[in-house]
Amino acid sequence: MGRIARTLFGLCLGWLASGVLGLLGRFQHSPAASGVQRRTFVRNAALGAVGSALAITGAGFGALLWPNKTGAFGSVLTVPPDQVPPVNGEAYRNVAGKFFLVHSDAGLLALYNKCPHLGCSVPWVGPPENANAFQCPCHGSMYNYVGERTGGPAPRPMDYMAVSIDEGGNVLVDTGNISTRSAYDPGQAVQYA
Ligand code: FES
């Protein structure tokens, strides 16, 4: 379901509106009584133009009104146990959720990949460069494994998302619950057995 479905929905709305307007035009001028007159032709042409404009507008509204896809940024996303990094292991990246899951000695942190400086996406630079740091490509802010700023113009550590663990060992990351912090504290991490 995506852009194509939304566009079709909008086009259907516009087509319906165009049809209704066309019928109204016919009722106002009966061809049986006066033939197809110039005025009628011009009016129907105008109605057609309006219908086309409504089709385009309808497509836009359809795109706006169509429910957003679920299971992505803003919702609670699940990281299965086999994807959870080992302690100090390679950061796990969730593209749709815009976070990295890291596993320090203190526990798990889901780091929001949006740079606190001006909002660029911050990648984790592991192998083969082996920087083992988050490095913002825009203005050079750098962050360590738990998101502490180690250089650059960023005003604070990387933001982090609420994390909980279910009974099956799945990590639930609430991408709609994002916290800022002025400094890293081990209490921000969630223990993971
Ligand atoms: S946006 Fe990341 S350093 Fe400026």
mmCIF file of C-alpha atoms and ligand atoms in Angstrom:
data_model
loop_
_atom_site.group_PDB
_atom_site.id
_atom_site.type_symbol
_atom_site.label_atom_id
_atom_site.label_comp_id
_atom_site.label_asym_id
_atom_site.label_seq_id
_atom_site.Cartn_x
_atom_site.Cartn_y
_atom_site.Cartn_z
ATOM 1 C CA MET A 1 0.000 0.000 0.000
ATOM 2 C CA GLY A 2 1.753 3.072 -0.702
ATOM 3 C CA ARG A 3 1.959 5.933 -2.978
ATOM 4 C CA ILE A 4 0.208 4.141 -5.860
ATOM 5 C CA ALA A 5 -2.819 3.184 -3.738
ATOM 6 C CA ARG A 6 -3.059 6.708 -2.379
ATOM 7 C CA THR A 7 -2.903 8.206 -5.825
ATOM 8 C CA LEU A 8 -5.563 5.830 -7.169
ATOM 9 C CA PHE A 9 -7.772 6.716 -4.228
ATOM 10 C CA GLY A 10 -7.393 10.406 -4.970
ATOM 11 C CA LEU A 11 -8.002 9.937 -8.679
ATOM 12 C CA CYS A 12 -11.223 8.038 -7.925
ATOM 13 C CA LEU A 13 -12.397 10.931 -5.769
ATOM 14 C CA GLY A 14 -11.673 13.368 -8.565
ATOM 15 C CA TRP A 15 -13.329 11.149 -11.181
ATOM 16 C CA LEU A 16 -16.489 10.914 -9.092
ATOM 17 C CA ALA A 17 -16.580 14.670 -8.605
ATOM 18 C CA SER A 18 -16.077 15.198 -12.330
ATOM 19 C CA GLY A 19 -18.944 12.819 -13.140
ATOM 20 C CA VAL A 20 -21.325 14.571 -10.764
ATOM 21 C CA LEU A 21 -20.521 17.956 -12.233
ATOM 22 C CA GLY A 22 -20.982 16.615 -15.758
ATOM 23 C CA LEU A 23 -24.432 15.265 -14.898
ATOM 24 C CA LEU A 24 -25.433 18.600 -13.413
ATOM 25 C CA GLY A 25 -24.434 20.278 -16.657
ATOM 26 C CA ARG A 26 -26.623 17.913 -18.681
ATOM 27 C CA PHE A 27 -29.656 18.483 -16.501
ATOM 28 C CA GLN A 28 -29.398 22.219 -16.928
ATOM 29 C CA HIS A 29 -29.363 22.045 -20.750
ATOM 30 C CA SER A 30 -31.386 19.339 -22.455
ATOM 31 C CA PRO A 31 -30.047 18.533 -25.969
ATOM 32 C CA ALA A 32 -33.557 17.437 -26.962
ATOM 33 C CA ALA A 33 -34.916 20.923 -26.373
ATOM 34 C CA SER A 34 -32.223 23.079 -27.870
ATOM 35 C CA GLY A 35 -29.588 20.843 -29.443
ATOM 36 C CA VAL A 36 -25.989 21.005 -28.537
ATOM 37 C CA GLN A 37 -25.425 24.688 -28.322
ATOM 38 C CA ARG A 38 -22.233 26.547 -28.079
ATOM 39 C CA ARG A 39 -22.881 27.725 -24.565
ATOM 40 C CA THR A 40 -23.503 24.179 -23.426
ATOM 41 C CA PHE A 41 -20.292 23.028 -25.031
ATOM 42 C CA VAL A 42 -18.298 25.774 -23.340
ATOM 43 C CA ARG A 43 -19.926 25.046 -20.009
ATOM 44 C CA ASN A 44 -19.246 21.331 -20.252
ATOM 45 C CA ALA A 45 -15.661 22.043 -21.188
ATOM 46 C CA ALA A 46 -15.329 24.255 -18.123
ATOM 47 C CA LEU A 47 -16.875 21.557 -15.963
ATOM 48 C CA GLY A 48 -14.413 19.059 -17.381
ATOM 49 C CA ALA A 49 -11.549 21.345 -16.490
ATOM 50 C CA VAL A 50 -12.909 21.729 -12.977
ATOM 51 C CA GLY A 51 -13.245 17.961 -12.742
ATOM 52 C CA SER A 52 -9.642 17.503 -13.780
ATOM 53 C CA ALA A 53 -8.525 20.033 -11.188
ATOM 54 C CA LEU A 54 -10.565 18.186 -8.568
ATOM 55 C CA ALA A 55 -8.948 14.901 -9.611
ATOM 56 C CA ILE A 56 -5.526 16.363 -8.976
ATOM 57 C CA THR A 57 -6.651 17.905 -5.696
ATOM 58 C CA GLY A 58 -8.299 14.634 -4.726
ATOM 59 C CA ALA A 59 -5.056 12.780 -5.336
ATOM 60 C CA GLY A 60 -3.334 15.147 -2.947
ATOM 61 C CA PHE A 61 -6.007 14.758 -0.285
ATOM 62 C CA GLY A 62 -5.988 11.011 -0.727
ATOM 63 C CA ALA A 63 -2.288 10.959 -0.028
ATOM 64 C CA LEU A 64 -2.832 13.085 3.070
ATOM 65 C CA LEU A 65 -5.802 11.159 4.441
ATOM 66 C CA TRP A 66 -4.478 7.673 3.803
ATOM 67 C CA PRO A 67 -3.286 6.151 7.066
ATOM 68 C CA ASN A 68 0.456 6.057 7.510
ATOM 69 C CA LYS A 69 2.080 2.691 7.384
ATOM 70 C CA THR A 70 2.512 1.095 10.768
ATOM 71 C CA GLY A 71 5.473 -0.640 12.239
ATOM 72 C CA ALA A 72 7.945 2.119 11.495
ATOM 73 C CA PHE A 73 9.286 5.238 13.131
ATOM 74 C CA GLY A 74 6.977 6.448 15.900
ATOM 75 C CA SER A 75 5.801 2.975 16.895
ATOM 76 C CA VAL A 76 7.230 0.271 19.145
ATOM 77 C CA LEU A 77 9.655 -1.880 17.168
ATOM 78 C CA THR A 78 10.969 -5.289 18.141
ATOM 79 C CA VAL A 79 14.562 -6.433 17.992
ATOM 80 C CA PRO A 80 14.658 -10.236 18.305
ATOM 81 C CA PRO A 81 17.227 -11.799 20.635
ATOM 82 C CA ASP A 82 19.427 -13.022 17.810
ATOM 83 C CA GLN A 83 19.826 -9.449 16.588
ATOM 84 C CA VAL A 84 20.788 -7.979 19.957
ATOM 85 C CA PRO A 85 24.509 -7.193 19.904
ATOM 86 C CA PRO A 86 26.769 -8.845 22.490
ATOM 87 C CA VAL A 87 28.335 -6.636 25.145
ATOM 88 C CA ASN A 88 30.415 -4.004 23.321
ATOM 89 C CA GLY A 89 29.530 -5.686 20.029
ATOM 90 C CA GLU A 90 28.783 -4.052 16.734
ATOM 91 C CA ALA A 91 25.902 -1.572 16.984
ATOM 92 C CA TYR A 92 22.669 -2.968 15.543
ATOM 93 C CA ARG A 93 21.042 -0.593 13.096
ATOM 94 C CA ASN A 94 17.292 -0.325 12.535
ATOM 95 C CA VAL A 95 16.738 1.836 9.470
ATOM 96 C CA ALA A 96 12.945 2.210 9.726
ATOM 97 C CA GLY A 97 13.123 2.980 13.426
ATOM 98 C CA LYS A 98 16.043 5.396 13.003
ATOM 99 C CA PHE A 99 17.985 3.961 15.906
ATOM 100 C CA PHE A 100 21.076 2.006 16.783
ATOM 101 C CA LEU A 101 20.924 -0.570 19.534
ATOM 102 C CA VAL A 102 24.156 -0.740 21.520
ATOM 103 C CA HIS A 103 25.035 -3.055 24.367
ATOM 104 C CA SER A 104 27.493 -1.688 26.880
ATOM 105 C CA ASP A 105 28.479 -3.139 30.247
ATOM 106 C CA ALA A 106 25.598 -1.133 31.723
ATOM 107 C CA GLY A 107 23.025 -2.619 29.358
ATOM 108 C CA LEU A 108 21.128 -1.683 26.228
ATOM 109 C CA LEU A 109 20.654 1.766 24.757
ATOM 110 C CA ALA A 110 18.637 2.619 21.655
ATOM 111 C CA LEU A 111 20.332 5.692 20.251
ATOM 112 C CA TYR A 112 18.321 7.994 17.988
ATOM 113 C CA ASN A 113 20.366 8.441 14.818
ATOM 114 C CA LYS A 114 19.413 12.119 14.442
ATOM 115 C CA CYS A 115 22.353 14.352 15.246
ATOM 116 C CA PRO A 116 21.561 16.749 18.138
ATOM 117 C CA HIS A 117 23.445 19.472 16.287
ATOM 118 C CA LEU A 118 21.361 20.140 13.161
ATOM 119 C CA GLY A 119 19.577 16.861 12.609
ATOM 120 C CA CYS A 120 21.658 14.905 10.117
ATOM 121 C CA SER A 121 21.580 11.112 10.224
ATOM 122 C CA VAL A 122 24.560 9.800 12.123
ATOM 123 C CA PRO A 123 26.097 6.508 10.976
ATOM 124 C CA TRP A 124 28.036 4.080 13.111
ATOM 125 C CA VAL A 125 31.537 3.651 11.752
ATOM 126 C CA GLY A 126 32.782 0.216 12.660
ATOM 127 C CA PRO A 127 34.751 -2.187 10.471
ATOM 128 C CA PRO A 128 36.496 -1.855 8.122
ATOM 129 C CA GLU A 129 37.403 1.689 9.244
ATOM 130 C CA ASN A 130 37.237 0.533 12.851
ATOM 131 C CA ALA A 131 36.589 4.010 14.170
ATOM 132 C CA ASN A 132 34.080 2.484 16.592
ATOM 133 C CA ALA A 133 32.268 5.767 16.826
ATOM 134 C CA PHE A 134 29.203 7.536 15.567
ATOM 135 C CA GLN A 135 30.419 10.155 13.145
ATOM 136 C CA CYS A 136 28.139 12.840 11.782
ATOM 137 C CA PRO A 137 28.990 13.557 8.144
ATOM 138 C CA CYS A 138 27.589 17.101 8.221
ATOM 139 C CA HIS A 139 29.791 19.032 10.644
ATOM 140 C CA GLY A 140 31.942 16.366 12.166
ATOM 141 C CA SER A 141 30.340 15.718 15.535
ATOM 142 C CA MET A 142 31.509 12.437 16.984
ATOM 143 C CA TYR A 143 30.024 10.203 19.648
ATOM 144 C CA ASN A 144 31.284 7.110 21.393
ATOM 145 C CA TYR A 145 29.532 3.754 21.732
ATOM 146 C CA VAL A 146 26.960 5.013 24.260
ATOM 147 C CA GLY A 147 26.333 8.245 22.366
ATOM 148 C CA GLU A 148 28.514 10.621 24.395
ATOM 149 C CA ARG A 149 29.827 13.517 22.364
ATOM 150 C CA THR A 150 33.580 13.244 21.918
ATOM 151 C CA GLY A 151 34.061 16.065 19.417
ATOM 152 C CA GLY A 152 32.405 18.529 17.082
ATOM 153 C CA PRO A 153 29.711 21.163 17.523
ATOM 154 C CA ALA A 154 26.862 19.006 18.879
ATOM 155 C CA PRO A 155 25.490 20.485 22.122
ATOM 156 C CA ARG A 156 24.758 17.195 23.912
ATOM 157 C CA PRO A 157 24.963 13.399 23.648
ATOM 158 C CA MET A 158 22.833 11.516 21.168
ATOM 159 C CA ASP A 159 19.196 11.217 22.219
ATOM 160 C CA TYR A 160 17.875 7.796 23.200
ATOM 161 C CA MET A 161 14.619 5.874 22.985
ATOM 162 C CA ALA A 162 12.684 3.994 25.660
ATOM 163 C CA VAL A 163 13.626 0.310 25.788
ATOM 164 C CA SER A 164 11.936 -2.625 27.482
ATOM 165 C CA ILE A 165 12.461 -6.378 27.363
ATOM 166 C CA ASP A 166 9.680 -8.935 27.044
ATOM 167 C CA GLU A 167 9.659 -12.429 28.520
ATOM 168 C CA GLY A 168 11.014 -13.913 25.284
ATOM 169 C CA GLY A 169 14.106 -11.729 25.352
ATOM 170 C CA ASN A 170 12.863 -9.461 22.573
ATOM 171 C CA VAL A 171 13.936 -5.861 22.881
ATOM 172 C CA LEU A 172 11.056 -3.427 22.436
ATOM 173 C CA VAL A 173 12.160 0.008 21.312
ATOM 174 C CA ASP A 174 9.580 2.770 21.540
ATOM 175 C CA THR A 175 10.614 5.047 18.697
ATOM 176 C CA GLY A 176 7.930 7.534 19.712
ATOM 177 C CA ASN A 177 9.431 7.992 23.175
ATOM 178 C CA ILE A 178 12.709 9.858 22.735
ATOM 179 C CA SER A 179 14.651 11.481 25.573
ATOM 180 C CA THR A 180 17.347 14.091 25.469
ATOM 181 C CA ARG A 181 20.163 14.188 28.034
ATOM 182 C CA SER A 182 22.895 16.559 29.012
ATOM 183 C CA ALA A 183 25.288 13.736 29.845
ATOM 184 C CA TYR A 184 25.543 9.983 29.683
ATOM 185 C CA ASP A 185 24.529 8.072 32.787
ATOM 186 C CA PRO A 186 24.693 4.256 33.061
ATOM 187 C CA GLY A 187 21.182 4.389 34.504
ATOM 188 C CA GLN A 188 19.927 5.262 31.050
ATOM 189 C CA ALA A 189 20.795 1.734 29.891
ATOM 190 C CA VAL A 190 18.484 -1.256 30.354
ATOM 191 C CA GLN A 191 19.994 -4.465 31.717
ATOM 192 C CA TYR A 192 19.864 -7.407 29.348
ATOM 193 C CA ALA A 193 20.684 -10.889 30.534
HETATM 194 S S1 FES B 1 24.294 17.973 12.059
HETATM 195 FE FE1 FES B 1 25.706 16.626 12.948
HETATM 196 S S2 FES B 1 27.403 17.832 13.342
HETATM 197 FE FE2 FES B 1 26.019 19.203 12.473
#
